[in-house]
């Protein structure tokens, strides 16, 4: 029977040999690397994000691509104005696959991409991992970038699931000094009347946010 054949085919640690799914190759396109921006994560790692000339892949206009870390820039030998091949891995995540160095034009300017010496958010002097892979902001107490991404993670659906506390609100609350650490989320109700008066906020939206914050206190342990 077919079930017996399935057993005979066996399985690996990842999938049964009788049911392997194959994906179509990711769509790719050529474009120009225009700039690199450094973004601060909650652990202090600075992630380079490439801004590229608009290229349409799998029905989406791609203008920015993650470069993962500083070692990836070196591995690809990237310079500003290089021609690069971009793909959407799994038709979701844009990635630079290759750098076409042969297309560099004599006499044209191709600036080097340097690791930032200062955090782009708090201006603290950065550090580099021993293997040259990662650039860090060591300011774990008062870096607004680290604080914002930490709160985003804390409020996300996979964590405390605080509906309505998105990145825009978080940045605004930090800039207005309502949030200076994660626990300040649970003090926002003390400023309810002030929040009602802020541009872009209304009584309904503020009440919804405060209710979501209160509800998060009883979220499931997982």
XYZ file of C-alpha atoms in Angstrom:
222
model
C 0.000 0.000 0.000
C 1.036 3.662 -0.266
C 1.508 3.796 3.513
C 4.027 0.968 3.341
C 5.924 2.775 0.578
C 6.036 5.884 2.762
C 7.620 3.889 5.560
C 10.150 2.358 3.136
C 11.179 5.838 1.914
C 11.885 6.915 5.491
C 12.566 10.470 6.633
C 15.312 12.860 7.591
C 15.423 14.918 10.794
C 13.599 17.722 8.957
C 11.071 16.112 6.614
C 9.628 12.796 5.392
C 11.179 11.696 2.086
C 7.766 11.129 0.523
C 6.656 14.746 1.026
C 9.353 17.239 0.091
C 8.178 20.703 -1.021
C 10.220 22.546 -3.645
C 10.094 26.309 -4.109
C 10.473 28.263 -7.313
C 13.745 30.211 -7.498
C 13.499 33.672 -5.943
C 12.960 36.502 -8.418
C 16.039 38.714 -8.802
C 16.844 42.126 -10.247
C 19.782 44.491 -10.695
C 19.864 47.903 -9.056
C 22.256 50.477 -7.579
C 23.398 50.692 -3.960
C 22.682 54.327 -3.092
C 23.363 54.538 0.643
C 23.688 52.533 3.867
C 21.809 53.429 7.048
C 22.622 51.927 10.464
C 19.747 50.945 12.760
C 20.050 50.143 16.468
C 18.517 46.943 17.838
C 17.445 46.198 21.403
C 20.677 44.279 22.136
C 22.801 47.189 20.902
C 23.754 45.624 17.566
C 23.865 48.146 14.726
C 22.354 46.613 11.595
C 23.249 48.091 8.188
C 20.298 48.657 5.857
C 21.042 49.292 2.182
C 19.002 51.879 0.303
C 18.847 50.864 -3.350
C 17.337 52.198 -6.535
C 13.729 51.037 -6.802
C 13.435 47.558 -8.321
C 10.222 45.537 -8.680
C 10.404 41.933 -7.454
C 7.455 39.545 -7.111
C 5.014 42.434 -7.397
C 6.680 44.643 -4.761
C 8.840 47.764 -5.170
C 12.083 47.169 -3.252
C 13.965 50.263 -2.054
C 15.725 48.983 1.088
C 17.481 45.710 1.871
C 19.019 44.387 5.074
C 22.772 43.745 5.012
C 22.682 41.775 8.299
C 26.063 42.875 9.699
C 29.359 44.558 8.879
C 30.973 41.269 7.821
C 28.345 40.903 5.081
C 29.400 44.262 3.626
C 33.020 43.103 3.541
C 32.109 39.675 2.138
C 30.268 41.248 -0.791
C 32.942 43.934 -1.247
C 30.221 46.586 -1.350
C 30.798 50.242 -2.073
C 28.311 53.046 -2.598
C 27.102 53.229 -6.254
C 27.886 49.559 -6.908
C 25.515 47.546 -9.105
C 24.007 44.765 -7.002
C 21.712 41.794 -7.588
C 18.741 41.795 -5.198
C 16.320 38.937 -4.529
C 13.285 38.352 -2.345
C 14.143 35.199 -0.415
C 10.964 33.149 -0.096
C 9.281 36.093 -1.827
C 9.381 37.915 1.508
C 12.793 39.134 2.707
C 14.847 41.286 0.301
C 18.535 40.387 0.195
C 21.623 41.394 -1.812
C 22.880 38.240 -3.513
C 25.838 39.580 -5.405
C 27.890 42.657 -6.175
C 28.814 43.135 -9.838
C 32.236 44.718 -9.333
C 33.040 44.403 -13.066
C 30.402 47.070 -13.780
C 32.316 49.758 -11.901
C 33.180 52.579 -14.299
C 36.678 54.053 -14.327
C 36.641 57.599 -13.027
C 33.346 57.193 -11.165
C 33.179 57.611 -7.372
C 32.608 54.499 -5.255
C 32.880 55.518 -1.564
C 33.829 52.889 1.003
C 31.195 51.831 3.535
C 32.684 52.443 6.961
C 31.507 51.049 10.280
C 29.984 53.923 12.278
C 32.192 55.272 15.032
C 29.178 56.621 16.934
C 25.690 55.296 17.597
C 23.325 57.051 15.153
C 20.771 57.594 17.942
C 22.672 58.462 21.145
C 26.138 59.289 19.713
C 27.893 56.878 22.098
C 31.205 55.591 20.742
C 30.625 52.176 19.161
C 32.528 48.945 19.712
C 33.320 46.124 17.270
C 33.179 42.386 17.966
C 36.572 40.671 17.966
C 35.891 38.911 14.654
C 34.789 42.151 12.961
C 31.255 40.888 12.339
C 29.131 43.121 14.565
C 29.135 46.804 15.513
C 27.605 47.644 18.901
C 26.223 50.598 20.797
C 27.380 49.830 24.368
C 24.962 52.345 25.930
C 22.451 49.971 27.512
C 20.909 52.519 29.878
C 19.982 55.621 27.901
C 20.148 54.892 24.163
C 16.791 55.892 22.691
C 17.222 53.464 19.798
C 17.827 50.471 22.063
C 14.944 51.546 24.296
C 12.525 51.890 21.371
C 13.297 48.462 19.915
C 13.256 46.862 23.381
C 9.768 48.248 24.036
C 8.645 47.205 20.544
C 9.757 43.659 21.318
C 8.121 43.713 24.752
C 4.792 44.966 23.342
C 4.786 42.678 20.292
C 2.208 39.948 19.674
C 4.701 37.201 20.566
C 5.494 38.848 23.902
C 3.041 40.929 25.972
C 0.745 41.547 22.981
C -0.130 45.170 23.773
C -2.397 46.047 20.851
C -2.025 49.642 19.668
C 1.449 50.260 21.119
C 3.213 50.383 17.769
C 6.607 51.825 16.847
C 5.165 55.275 16.054
C 3.518 55.650 19.469
C 6.591 54.242 21.224
C 8.926 56.748 19.552
C 6.538 59.592 20.377
C 6.259 58.576 24.043
C 10.046 58.339 24.335
C 10.533 61.742 22.688
C 7.932 63.254 25.049
C 9.613 61.608 28.080
C 6.633 59.426 28.965
C 8.802 56.318 28.489
C 12.393 56.028 29.693
C 12.335 52.299 30.518
C 10.072 49.326 29.767
C 8.252 49.444 33.115
C 7.073 52.999 32.338
C 4.475 51.425 30.031
C 2.508 50.539 33.165
C 2.605 54.138 34.400
C 1.081 55.678 31.256
C -2.368 55.625 32.886
C -1.107 58.272 35.310
C -0.885 60.683 32.335
C -4.275 59.845 30.833
C -5.591 63.411 30.916
C -2.412 64.763 29.293
C -2.558 62.073 26.589
C -6.127 63.101 25.734
C -4.805 66.556 24.801
C -1.960 65.431 22.521
C -2.164 65.879 18.738
C -3.082 62.630 17.016
C -4.594 61.152 20.171
C -8.235 61.033 21.149
C -10.111 59.769 24.176
C -11.148 56.568 22.387
C -7.646 55.680 21.135
C -6.017 56.497 24.481
C -8.587 54.434 26.398
C -8.083 51.493 24.004
C -4.321 51.632 24.484
C -4.575 51.843 28.276
C -7.038 48.936 28.281
C -4.603 46.862 26.190
C -1.800 47.685 28.623
C -3.967 46.617 31.552
C -5.011 43.427 29.766
C -1.347 42.510 29.159
C -0.890 42.058 32.916
C -2.839 38.787 32.624
C -1.332 37.503 29.383
C -0.627 33.769 29.020
C 2.730 32.641 30.390
C 3.919 31.320 27.007
